[in-house]
Coordinates of C-alpha atoms in Angstrom, one line a residue:
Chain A
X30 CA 147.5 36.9 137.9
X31 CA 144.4 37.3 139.8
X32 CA 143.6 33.7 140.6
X33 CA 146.6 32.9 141.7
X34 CA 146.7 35.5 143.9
X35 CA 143.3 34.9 145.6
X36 CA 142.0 31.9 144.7
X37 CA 139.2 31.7 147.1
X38 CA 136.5 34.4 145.9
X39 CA 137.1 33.0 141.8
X40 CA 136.5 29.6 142.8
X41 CA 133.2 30.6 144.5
X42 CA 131.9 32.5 140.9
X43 CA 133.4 29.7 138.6
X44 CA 130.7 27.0 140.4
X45 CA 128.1 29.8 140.6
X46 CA 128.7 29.8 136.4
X47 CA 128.5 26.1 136.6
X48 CA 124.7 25.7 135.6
X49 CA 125.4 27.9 132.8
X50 CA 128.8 25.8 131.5
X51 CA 126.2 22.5 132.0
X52 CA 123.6 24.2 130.0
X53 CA 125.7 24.9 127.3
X54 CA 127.4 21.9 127.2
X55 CA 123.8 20.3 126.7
X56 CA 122.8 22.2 123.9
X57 CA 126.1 21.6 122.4
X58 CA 125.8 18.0 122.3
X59 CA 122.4 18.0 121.9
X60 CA 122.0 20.7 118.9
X61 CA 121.5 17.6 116.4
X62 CA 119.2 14.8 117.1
X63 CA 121.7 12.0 115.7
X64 CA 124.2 13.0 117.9
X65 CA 122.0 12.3 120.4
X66 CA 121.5 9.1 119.1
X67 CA 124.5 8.0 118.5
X68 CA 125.6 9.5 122.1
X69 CA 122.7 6.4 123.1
X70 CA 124.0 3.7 120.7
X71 CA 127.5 4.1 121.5
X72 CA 126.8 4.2 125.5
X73 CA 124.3 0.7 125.3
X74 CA 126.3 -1.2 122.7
X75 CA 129.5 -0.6 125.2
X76 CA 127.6 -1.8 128.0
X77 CA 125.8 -4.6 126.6
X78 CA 129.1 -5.9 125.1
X79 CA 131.1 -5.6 128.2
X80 CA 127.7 -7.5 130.1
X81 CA 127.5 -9.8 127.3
X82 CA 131.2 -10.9 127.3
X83 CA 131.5 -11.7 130.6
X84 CA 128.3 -13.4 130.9
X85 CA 129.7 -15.8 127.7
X86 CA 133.2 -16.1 129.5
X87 CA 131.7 -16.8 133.2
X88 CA 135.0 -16.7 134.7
X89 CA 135.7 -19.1 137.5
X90 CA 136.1 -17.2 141.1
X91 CA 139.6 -15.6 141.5
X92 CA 140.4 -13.7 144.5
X93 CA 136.2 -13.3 145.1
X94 CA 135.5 -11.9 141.9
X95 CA 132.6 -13.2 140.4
X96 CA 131.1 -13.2 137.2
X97 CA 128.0 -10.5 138.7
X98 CA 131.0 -8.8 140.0
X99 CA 132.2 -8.1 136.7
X100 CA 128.7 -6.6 135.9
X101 CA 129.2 -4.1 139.0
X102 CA 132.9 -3.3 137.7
X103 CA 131.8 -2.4 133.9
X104 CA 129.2 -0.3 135.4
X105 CA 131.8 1.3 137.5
X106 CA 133.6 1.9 134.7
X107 CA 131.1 3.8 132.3
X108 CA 129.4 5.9 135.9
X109 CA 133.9 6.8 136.4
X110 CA 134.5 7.9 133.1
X111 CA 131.2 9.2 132.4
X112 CA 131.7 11.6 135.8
X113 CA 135.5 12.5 133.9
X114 CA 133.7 13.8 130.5
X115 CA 131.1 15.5 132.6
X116 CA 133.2 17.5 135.3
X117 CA 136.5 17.5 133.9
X118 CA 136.9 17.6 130.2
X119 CA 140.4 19.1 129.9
X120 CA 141.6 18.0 126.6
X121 CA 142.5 21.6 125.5
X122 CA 144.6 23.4 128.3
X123 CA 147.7 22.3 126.8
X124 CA 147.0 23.6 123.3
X125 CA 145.4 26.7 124.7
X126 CA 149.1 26.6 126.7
X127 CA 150.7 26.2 123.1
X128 CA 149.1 29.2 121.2
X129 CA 149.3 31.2 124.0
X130 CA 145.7 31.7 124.4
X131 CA 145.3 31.2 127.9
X132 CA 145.6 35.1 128.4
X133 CA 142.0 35.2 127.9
X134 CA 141.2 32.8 131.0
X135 CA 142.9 34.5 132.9
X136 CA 141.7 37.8 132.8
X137 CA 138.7 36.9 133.7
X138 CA 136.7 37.0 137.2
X139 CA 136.9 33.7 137.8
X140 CA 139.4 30.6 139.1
X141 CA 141.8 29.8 135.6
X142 CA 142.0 26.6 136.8
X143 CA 138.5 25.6 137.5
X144 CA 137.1 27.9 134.8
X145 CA 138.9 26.2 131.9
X146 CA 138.3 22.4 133.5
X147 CA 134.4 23.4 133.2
X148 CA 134.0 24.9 130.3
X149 CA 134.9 21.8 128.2
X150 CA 132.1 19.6 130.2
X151 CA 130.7 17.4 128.3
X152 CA 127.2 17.0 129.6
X153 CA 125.9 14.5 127.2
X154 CA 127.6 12.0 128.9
X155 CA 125.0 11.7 132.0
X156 CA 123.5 9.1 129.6
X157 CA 126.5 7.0 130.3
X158 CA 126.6 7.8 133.7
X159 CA 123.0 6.9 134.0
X160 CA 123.1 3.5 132.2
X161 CA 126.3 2.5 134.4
X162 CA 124.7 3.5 137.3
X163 CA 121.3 1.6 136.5
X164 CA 123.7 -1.7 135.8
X165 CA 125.2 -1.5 139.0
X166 CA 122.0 -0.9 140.8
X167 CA 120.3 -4.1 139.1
X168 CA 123.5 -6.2 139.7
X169 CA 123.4 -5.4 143.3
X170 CA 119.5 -5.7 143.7
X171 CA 119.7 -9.0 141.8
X172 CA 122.6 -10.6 142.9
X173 CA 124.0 -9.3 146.1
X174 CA 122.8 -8.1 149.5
X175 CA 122.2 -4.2 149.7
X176 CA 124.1 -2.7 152.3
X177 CA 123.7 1.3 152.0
X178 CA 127.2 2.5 153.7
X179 CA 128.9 0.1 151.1
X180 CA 127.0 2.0 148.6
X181 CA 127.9 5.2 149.6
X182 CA 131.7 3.9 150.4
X183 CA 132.1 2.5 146.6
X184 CA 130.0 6.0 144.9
X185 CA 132.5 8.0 146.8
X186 CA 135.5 6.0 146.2
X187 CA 134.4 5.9 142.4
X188 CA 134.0 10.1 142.3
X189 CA 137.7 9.8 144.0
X190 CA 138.5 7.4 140.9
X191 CA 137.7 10.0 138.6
X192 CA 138.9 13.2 140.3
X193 CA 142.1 11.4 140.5
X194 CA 142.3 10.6 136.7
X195 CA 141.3 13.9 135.5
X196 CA 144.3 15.2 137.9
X197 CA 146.7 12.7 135.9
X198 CA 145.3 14.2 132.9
X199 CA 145.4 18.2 134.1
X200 CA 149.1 17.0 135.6
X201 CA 150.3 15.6 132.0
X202 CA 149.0 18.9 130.3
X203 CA 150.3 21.3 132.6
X204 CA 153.5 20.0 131.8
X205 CA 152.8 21.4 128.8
X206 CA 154.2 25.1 130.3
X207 CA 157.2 23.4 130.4
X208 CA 157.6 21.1 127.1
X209 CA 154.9 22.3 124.7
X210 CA 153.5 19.6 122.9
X211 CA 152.1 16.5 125.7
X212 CA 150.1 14.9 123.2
X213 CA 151.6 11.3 123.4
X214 CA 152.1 11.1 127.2
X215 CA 147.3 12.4 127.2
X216 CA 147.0 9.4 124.9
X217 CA 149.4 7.8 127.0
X218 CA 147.1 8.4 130.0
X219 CA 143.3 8.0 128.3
X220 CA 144.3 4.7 126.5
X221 CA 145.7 3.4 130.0
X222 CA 142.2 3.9 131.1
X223 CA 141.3 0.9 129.6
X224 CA 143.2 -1.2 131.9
X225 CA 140.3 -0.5 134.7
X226 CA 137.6 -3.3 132.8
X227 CA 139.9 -6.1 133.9
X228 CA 139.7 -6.9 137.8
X229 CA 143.1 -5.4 138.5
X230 CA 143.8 -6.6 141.7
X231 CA 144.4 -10.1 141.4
X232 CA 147.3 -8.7 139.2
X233 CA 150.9 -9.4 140.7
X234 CA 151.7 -7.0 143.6
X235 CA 154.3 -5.3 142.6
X236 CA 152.2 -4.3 139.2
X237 CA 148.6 -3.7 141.4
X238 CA 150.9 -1.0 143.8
X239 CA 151.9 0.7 140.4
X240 CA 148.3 1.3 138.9
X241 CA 147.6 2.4 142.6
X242 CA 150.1 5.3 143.0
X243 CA 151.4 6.2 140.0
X244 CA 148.8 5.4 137.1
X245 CA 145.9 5.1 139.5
X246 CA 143.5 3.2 137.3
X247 CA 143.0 0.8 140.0
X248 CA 140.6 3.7 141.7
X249 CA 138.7 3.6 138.6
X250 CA 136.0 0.6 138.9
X251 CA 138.8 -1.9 140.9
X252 CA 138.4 -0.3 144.7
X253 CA 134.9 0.6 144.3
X254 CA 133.8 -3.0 143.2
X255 CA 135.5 -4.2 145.8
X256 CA 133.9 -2.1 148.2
X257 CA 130.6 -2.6 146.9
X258 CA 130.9 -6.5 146.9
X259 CA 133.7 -8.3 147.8
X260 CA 135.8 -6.9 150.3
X261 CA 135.5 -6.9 154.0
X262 CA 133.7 -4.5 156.1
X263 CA 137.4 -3.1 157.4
X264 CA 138.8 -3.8 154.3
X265 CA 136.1 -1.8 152.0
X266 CA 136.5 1.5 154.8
X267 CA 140.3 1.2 154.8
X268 CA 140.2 1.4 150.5
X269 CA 137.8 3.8 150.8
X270 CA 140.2 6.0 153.3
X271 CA 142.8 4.9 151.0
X272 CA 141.2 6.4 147.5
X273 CA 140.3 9.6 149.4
X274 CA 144.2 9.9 150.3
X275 CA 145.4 8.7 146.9
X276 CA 143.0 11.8 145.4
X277 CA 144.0 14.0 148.0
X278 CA 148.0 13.5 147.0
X279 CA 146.7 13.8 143.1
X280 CA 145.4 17.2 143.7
X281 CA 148.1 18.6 145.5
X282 CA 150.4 17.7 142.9
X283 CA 147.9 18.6 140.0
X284 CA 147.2 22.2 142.2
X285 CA 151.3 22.5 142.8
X286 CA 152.4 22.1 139.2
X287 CA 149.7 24.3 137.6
X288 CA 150.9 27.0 140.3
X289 CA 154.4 26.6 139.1
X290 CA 153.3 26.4 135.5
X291 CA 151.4 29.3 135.8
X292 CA 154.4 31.3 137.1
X293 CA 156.6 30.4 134.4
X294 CA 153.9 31.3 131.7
X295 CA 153.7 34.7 133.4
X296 CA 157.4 35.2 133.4
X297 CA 157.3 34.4 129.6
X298 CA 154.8 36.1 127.7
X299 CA 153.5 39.0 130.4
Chain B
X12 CA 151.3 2.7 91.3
X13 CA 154.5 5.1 91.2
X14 CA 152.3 7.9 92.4
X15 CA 151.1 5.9 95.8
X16 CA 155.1 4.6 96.6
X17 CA 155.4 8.6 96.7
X18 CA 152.5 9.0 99.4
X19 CA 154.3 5.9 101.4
X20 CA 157.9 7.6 101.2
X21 CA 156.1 11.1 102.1
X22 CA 154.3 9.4 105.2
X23 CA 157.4 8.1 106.3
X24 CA 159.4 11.0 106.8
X25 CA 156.5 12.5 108.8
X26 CA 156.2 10.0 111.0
X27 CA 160.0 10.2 112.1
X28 CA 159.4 13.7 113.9
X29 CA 157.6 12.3 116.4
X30 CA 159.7 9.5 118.3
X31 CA 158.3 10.1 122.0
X32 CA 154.7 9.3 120.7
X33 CA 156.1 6.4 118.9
X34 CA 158.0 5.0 122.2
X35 CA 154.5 5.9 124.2
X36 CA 152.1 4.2 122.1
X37 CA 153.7 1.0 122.1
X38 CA 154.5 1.4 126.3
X39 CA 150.7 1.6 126.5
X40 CA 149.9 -0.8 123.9
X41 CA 152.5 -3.3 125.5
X42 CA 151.2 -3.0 128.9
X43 CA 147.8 -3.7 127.8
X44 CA 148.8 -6.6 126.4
X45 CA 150.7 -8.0 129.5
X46 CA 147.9 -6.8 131.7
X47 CA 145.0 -9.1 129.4
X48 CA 148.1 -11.6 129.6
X49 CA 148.6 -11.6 133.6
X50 CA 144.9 -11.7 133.7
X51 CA 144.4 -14.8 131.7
X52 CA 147.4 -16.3 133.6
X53 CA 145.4 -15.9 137.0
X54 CA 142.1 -17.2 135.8
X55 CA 143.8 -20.1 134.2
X56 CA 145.8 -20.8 137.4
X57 CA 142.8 -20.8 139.8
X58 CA 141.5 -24.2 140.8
X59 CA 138.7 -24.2 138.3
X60 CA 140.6 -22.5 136.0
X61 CA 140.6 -25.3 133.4
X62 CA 136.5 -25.4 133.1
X63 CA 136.5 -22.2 131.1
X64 CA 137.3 -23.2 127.8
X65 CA 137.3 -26.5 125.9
X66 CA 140.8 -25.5 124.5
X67 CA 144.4 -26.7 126.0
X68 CA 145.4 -24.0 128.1
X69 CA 149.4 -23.7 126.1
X70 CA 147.1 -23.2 123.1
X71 CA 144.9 -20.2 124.5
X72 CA 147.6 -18.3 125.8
X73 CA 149.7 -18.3 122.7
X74 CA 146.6 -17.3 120.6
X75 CA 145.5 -14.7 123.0
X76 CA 149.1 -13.5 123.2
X77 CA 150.1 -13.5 119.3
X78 CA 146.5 -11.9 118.7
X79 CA 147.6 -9.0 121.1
X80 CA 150.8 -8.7 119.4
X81 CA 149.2 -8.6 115.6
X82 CA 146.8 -6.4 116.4
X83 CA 149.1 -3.6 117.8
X84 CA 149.3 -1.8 114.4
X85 CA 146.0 -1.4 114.1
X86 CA 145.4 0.5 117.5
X87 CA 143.8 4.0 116.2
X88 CA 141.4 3.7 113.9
X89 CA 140.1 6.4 114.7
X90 CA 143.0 7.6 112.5
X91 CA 142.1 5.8 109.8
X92 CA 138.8 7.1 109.7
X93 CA 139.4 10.5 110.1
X94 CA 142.0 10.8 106.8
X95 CA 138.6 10.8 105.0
X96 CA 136.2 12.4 107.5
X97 CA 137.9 15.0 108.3
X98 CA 138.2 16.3 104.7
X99 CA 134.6 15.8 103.8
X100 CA 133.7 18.0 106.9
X101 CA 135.9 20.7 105.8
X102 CA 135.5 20.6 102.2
X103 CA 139.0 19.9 101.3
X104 CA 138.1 16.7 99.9
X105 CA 137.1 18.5 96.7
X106 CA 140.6 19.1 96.0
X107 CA 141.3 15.7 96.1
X108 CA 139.1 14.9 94.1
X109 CA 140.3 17.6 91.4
X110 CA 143.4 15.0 91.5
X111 CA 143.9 12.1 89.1
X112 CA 144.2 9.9 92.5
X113 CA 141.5 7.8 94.6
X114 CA 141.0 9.5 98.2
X115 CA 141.0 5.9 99.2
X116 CA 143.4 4.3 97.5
X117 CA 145.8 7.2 98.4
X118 CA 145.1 7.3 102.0
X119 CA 145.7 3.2 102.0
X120 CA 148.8 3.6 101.3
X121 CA 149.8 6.0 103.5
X122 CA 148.6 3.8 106.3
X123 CA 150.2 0.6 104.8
X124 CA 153.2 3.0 105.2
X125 CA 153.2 3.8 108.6
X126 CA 151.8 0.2 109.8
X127 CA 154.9 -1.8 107.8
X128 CA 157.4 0.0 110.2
X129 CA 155.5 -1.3 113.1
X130 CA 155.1 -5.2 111.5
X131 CA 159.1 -5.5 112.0
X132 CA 158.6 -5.3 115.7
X133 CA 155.7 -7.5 115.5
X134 CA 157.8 -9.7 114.6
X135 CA 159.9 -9.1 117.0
X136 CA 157.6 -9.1 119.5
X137 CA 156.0 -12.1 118.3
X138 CA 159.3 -14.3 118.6
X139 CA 160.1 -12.7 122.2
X140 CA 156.3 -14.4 123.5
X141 CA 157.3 -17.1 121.9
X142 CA 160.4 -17.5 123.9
X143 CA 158.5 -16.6 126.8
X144 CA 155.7 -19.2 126.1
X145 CA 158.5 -22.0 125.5
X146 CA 159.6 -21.3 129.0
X147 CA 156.5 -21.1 130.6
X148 CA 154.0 -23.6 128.4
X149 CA 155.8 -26.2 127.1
X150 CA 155.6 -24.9 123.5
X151 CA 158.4 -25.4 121.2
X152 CA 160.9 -23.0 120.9
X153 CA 160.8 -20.1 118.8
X154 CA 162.4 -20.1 115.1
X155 CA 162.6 -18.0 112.2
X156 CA 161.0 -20.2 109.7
X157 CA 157.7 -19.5 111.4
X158 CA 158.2 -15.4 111.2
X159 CA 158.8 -16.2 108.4
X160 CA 156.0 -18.6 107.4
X161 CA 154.6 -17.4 104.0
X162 CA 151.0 -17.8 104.7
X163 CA 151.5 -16.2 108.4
X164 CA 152.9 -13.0 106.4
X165 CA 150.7 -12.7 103.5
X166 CA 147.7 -13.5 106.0
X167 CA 148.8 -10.6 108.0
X168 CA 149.0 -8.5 105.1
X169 CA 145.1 -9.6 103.8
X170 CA 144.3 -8.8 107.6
X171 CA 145.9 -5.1 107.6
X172 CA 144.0 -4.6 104.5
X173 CA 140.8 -5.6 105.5
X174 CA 141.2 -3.6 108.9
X175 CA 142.4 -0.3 106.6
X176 CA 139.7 -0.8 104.1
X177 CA 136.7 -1.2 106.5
X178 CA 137.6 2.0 109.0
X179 CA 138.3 4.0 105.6
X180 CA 134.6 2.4 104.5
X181 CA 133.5 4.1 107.6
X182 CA 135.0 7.7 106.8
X183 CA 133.1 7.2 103.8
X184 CA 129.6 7.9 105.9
X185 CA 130.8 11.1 106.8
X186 CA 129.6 11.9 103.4
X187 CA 125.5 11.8 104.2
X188 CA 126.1 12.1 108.0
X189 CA 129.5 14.5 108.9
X190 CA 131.0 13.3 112.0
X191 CA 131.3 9.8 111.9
X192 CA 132.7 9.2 115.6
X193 CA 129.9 7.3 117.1
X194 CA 129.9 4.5 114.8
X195 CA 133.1 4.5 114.8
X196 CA 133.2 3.8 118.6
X197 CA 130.4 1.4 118.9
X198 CA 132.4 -0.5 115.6
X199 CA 135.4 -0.6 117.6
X200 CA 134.0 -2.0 120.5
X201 CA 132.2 -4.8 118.8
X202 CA 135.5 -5.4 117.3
X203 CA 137.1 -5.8 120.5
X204 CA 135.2 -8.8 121.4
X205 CA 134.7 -10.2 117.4
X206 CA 137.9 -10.1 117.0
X207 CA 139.7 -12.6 119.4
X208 CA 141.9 -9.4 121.4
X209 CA 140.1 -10.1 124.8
X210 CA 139.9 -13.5 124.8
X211 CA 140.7 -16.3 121.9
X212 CA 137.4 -17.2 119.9
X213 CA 137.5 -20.7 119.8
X214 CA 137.1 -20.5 123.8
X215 CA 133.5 -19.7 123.3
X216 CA 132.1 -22.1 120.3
X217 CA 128.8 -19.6 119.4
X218 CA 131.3 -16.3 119.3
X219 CA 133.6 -18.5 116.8
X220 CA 130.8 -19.3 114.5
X221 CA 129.3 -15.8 114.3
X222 CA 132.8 -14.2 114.0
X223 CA 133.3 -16.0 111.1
X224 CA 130.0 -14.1 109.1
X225 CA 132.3 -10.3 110.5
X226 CA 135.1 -9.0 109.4
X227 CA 136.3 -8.2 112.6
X228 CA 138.2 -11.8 113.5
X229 CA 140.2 -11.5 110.0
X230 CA 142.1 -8.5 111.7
X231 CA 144.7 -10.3 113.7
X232 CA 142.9 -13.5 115.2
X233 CA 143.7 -15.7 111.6
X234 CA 147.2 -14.5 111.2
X235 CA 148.0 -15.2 114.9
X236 CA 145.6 -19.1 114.8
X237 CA 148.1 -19.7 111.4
X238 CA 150.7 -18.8 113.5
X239 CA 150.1 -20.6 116.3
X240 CA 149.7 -23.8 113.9
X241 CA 145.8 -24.0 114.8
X242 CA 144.7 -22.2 111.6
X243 CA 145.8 -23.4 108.0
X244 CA 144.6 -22.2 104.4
X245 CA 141.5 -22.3 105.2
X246 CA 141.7 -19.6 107.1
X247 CA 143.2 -17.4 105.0
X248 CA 140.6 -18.6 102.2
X249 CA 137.9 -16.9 104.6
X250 CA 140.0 -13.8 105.1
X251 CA 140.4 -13.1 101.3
X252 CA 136.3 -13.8 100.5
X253 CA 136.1 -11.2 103.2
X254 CA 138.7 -8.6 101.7
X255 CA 136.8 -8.9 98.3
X256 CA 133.1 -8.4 99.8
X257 CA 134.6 -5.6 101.6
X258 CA 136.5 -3.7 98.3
X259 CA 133.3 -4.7 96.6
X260 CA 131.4 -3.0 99.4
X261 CA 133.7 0.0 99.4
X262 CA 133.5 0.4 95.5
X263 CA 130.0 0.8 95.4
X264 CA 129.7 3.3 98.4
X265 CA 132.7 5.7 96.9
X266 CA 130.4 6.0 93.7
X267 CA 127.2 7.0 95.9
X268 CA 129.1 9.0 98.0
X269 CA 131.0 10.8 95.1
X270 CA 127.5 10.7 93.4
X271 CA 125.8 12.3 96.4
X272 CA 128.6 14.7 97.3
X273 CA 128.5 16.2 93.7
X274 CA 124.5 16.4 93.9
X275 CA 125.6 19.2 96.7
X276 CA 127.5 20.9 94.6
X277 CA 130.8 20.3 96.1

């Protein structure tokens, strides 16, 4: 198949088509006004909740979280997940894998892989991104001291959070080539996401290591947070070196096992 | 009523085929719970620990802990919802409504079905914490006669129904407005907080007294504060007012939307 045999030259047109999947996606979500809306309502009352809770709760300082560094984590949260609906909405492959449509992806001029992450974006959810990002901002302003190379160490480490998730996610449905229906083990995976609003580090050791490697939630709001706020200056650079790693290994994996994948499909049903 | 055992029996079999989701949703449901648990444990354990709450700390950990557990059944309601949105978007609903059966009623049962197999290892589960809070809290140890508590079981029966009946309520919207996700998700988050799972509602006096007025705390939080031996009949009093407001509610909105939907010409 042609991206797998020169990757380089597809992946080059499929973020050249990128405006045009955005666009799309925009009009999409945006073709009725109360979806819209209730794109808005769900986004603030999730926000204000989370905010709202914690403020109530005020729990005492464990391990240096605070109770503003709760705000700074729920806003981590919404920007992470917010960057997975917008860049890598994959829900489908596997079902496309099922029904044997990917035929169609592939013969076109452009990187499968890439091509059928994008085309699912879901661009409506910059209002969530925008909203986390605006409560992280105000935390920080209001309760912390501004230090730019933390900021740019925590948004980096939280795009690594959600590049790495969306590769658990294209992982568990590539393994769809393999054993068809993955249904249980992407609900498996999208409910476990939910882990990230609690501070998971203060967690017992041998549990924090495992939502590190092998579900890496911790990468979602945890690392970045700590980067932001609590850690130290060589401790925030070394989890920030640490989440870029963590992605790097996802991606290989994620890159490897759609290779195979694709080989197999190939061998099947061309 | 022989007509909706049929639907139960019918659900059943279905929901045999698919074992590996079964086994997956309660891994993740189960480590949610242990992580919310471990969480608690720390915060509790810190030196300031006990300022947080006006409870005794054996006390909020067995609530927040049984809570968890009862509430594991009612994980997706998106699923709930969507056995009557879905057919109102496509249309199908008409030919249930051709039927001599309530698109309601019918659909209650089928999730009564499926939620009774996971009550048994609710019960399980709930006298596993129990041995584990024994061990670790001081609390007495676990014993049948409180599984099998009559008011425990019939309150976590009125709570299943209420939970079923208001997410089905909510399909019901998708008859003026089609896809009914978004209030489904901004519901389900206020109900995360209203209804005791992230923390126990008598920790924070104003969230106790304003969670009595929603349905949201009769889910799981009364069964688990009648289990726990902090909630009595009272409780379940409040429960059943709420199931009957909420049938009431539920009544009335089937006619409009039955009314509306026939206006269309469907």
């Amino acid at each position: 198949m042609n991206s797998a045999m020169n990757p380089t030259p597809m992946l080059r047109k499929t973020f050249k088509l990128f405006p045009r999947y955005m666009t799309l996606s925009l009009i999409r979500t945006s073709e009725f006004k109360f979806s819209f809306y209730s794109y808005m309502l769900l986004y603030i009352v999730q926000l204000f909740f989370y905010v709202f809770f914690w403020r109530a709760v005020s729990p005492p300082v464990v391990s240096g979280w605070t109770t503003e560094s709760y705000y700074i984590l729920t806003g981590f949260v919404s920007l992470n997940v917010a960057l997975q609906e917008i860049f890598w909405a994959t829900g489908i492959i596997d079902l496309m894998i099922l029904r044997g449509d990917l035929l169609v992806v592939l013969a076109r001029p452009e990187n499968s892989f890439f091509g059928l992450v994008m085309r699912r974006m879901g661009a409506m959810a910059f209002i969530a991104a925008f909203l986390g990002f605006m409560l992280i901002i105000t935390a920080l302003f209001r309760y912390f001291d501004f230090e730019l190379w933390r900021f740019c160490c925590a948004l980096f480490s939280c795009l690594c959070g959600a590049i790495t998730m969306r590769a658990v996610l294209l992982c568990v449905n590539t393994l769809s080539f393999w054993y068809g229906r993955v249904t249980a083990l992407k609900k498996f995976v999208f409910g476990g996401r939910e882990l990230a609003r609690t501070p998971l580090d203060i967690l017992p050791h041998h549990v924090a290591s495992f939502l590190t490697f092998f579900f890496p939630v911790m990468l979602i709001a945890c690392w970045p947070s700590l980067i932001l706020v609590i850690a130290t200056p060589m401790r925030a650079l070394l989890l920030c070196f640490g989440s870029f790693a963590i992605t790097c290994l996802w991606i290989a994996l994620t890159v490897f096992l759609w290779k195979k994948g694709l080989k197999r499909y190939e061998g099947v049903s061309l | 009523m022989r007509k909706y055992i049929s639907f139960f029996r019918l659900e059943l079999f279905q929901m045999a085929e698919f074992k590996l989701d079964f086994f997956l949703f309660w891994l993740e449901s189960l480590a949610r719970v242990a992580v919310l648990f471990l969480f608690w444990m720390k915060i509790w354990s810190s030196p300031s620990g006990e300022e947080i709450s006006t409870m005794e700390r054996p006390l909020f950990m067995s609530l927040l802990l049984h809570c968890s557990i009862i509430f594991l059944p009612m994980r997706s309601p998106d699923k709930i919802t969507q056995m009557i949105e879905i057919p109102v978007i496509t249309g199908s609903i008409s030919s249930t409504l051709c039927r001599p059966v309530n698109p309601i009623l019918m659909n209650l049962s089928r999730i009564l079905c499926q939620q009774m197999r996971m009550l048994i290892l609710v019960l399980v589960l709930l006298f596993i914490s129990d041995l584990f809070l024994a061990k670790h809290f001081q609390l007495p140890p676990p014993h049948l006669s409180k599984l099998l508590n009559p008011l425990f079981i019939i309150s976590l029966l009125t709570g299943l129904l209420i939970h079923n009946l208001l997410y089905l309520g909510i399909g019901l919207f998708s008859f003026w407005i089609g896809e009914v996700w978004s209030i489904l998700y901004a519901l389900t988050i206020v109900a995360s907080f209203m209804s005791g799972q992230l923390c126990p509602l008598g920790m924070l006096p104003d969230l106790d007294f304003y969670s009595q007025l929603l349905p949201f705390r009769y889910f799981a939080y009364s069964a688990a504060s009648i289990y726990s031996g902090h909630g009595h009949i009272d409780e379940w009093f409040k429960q059943l007012i709420m199931l009957v407001l909420i049938s009431i509610a539920i009544a009335l909105l089937y006619k409009k939307a039955i009314r509306k939907f026939e206006a269309a010409g469907g």
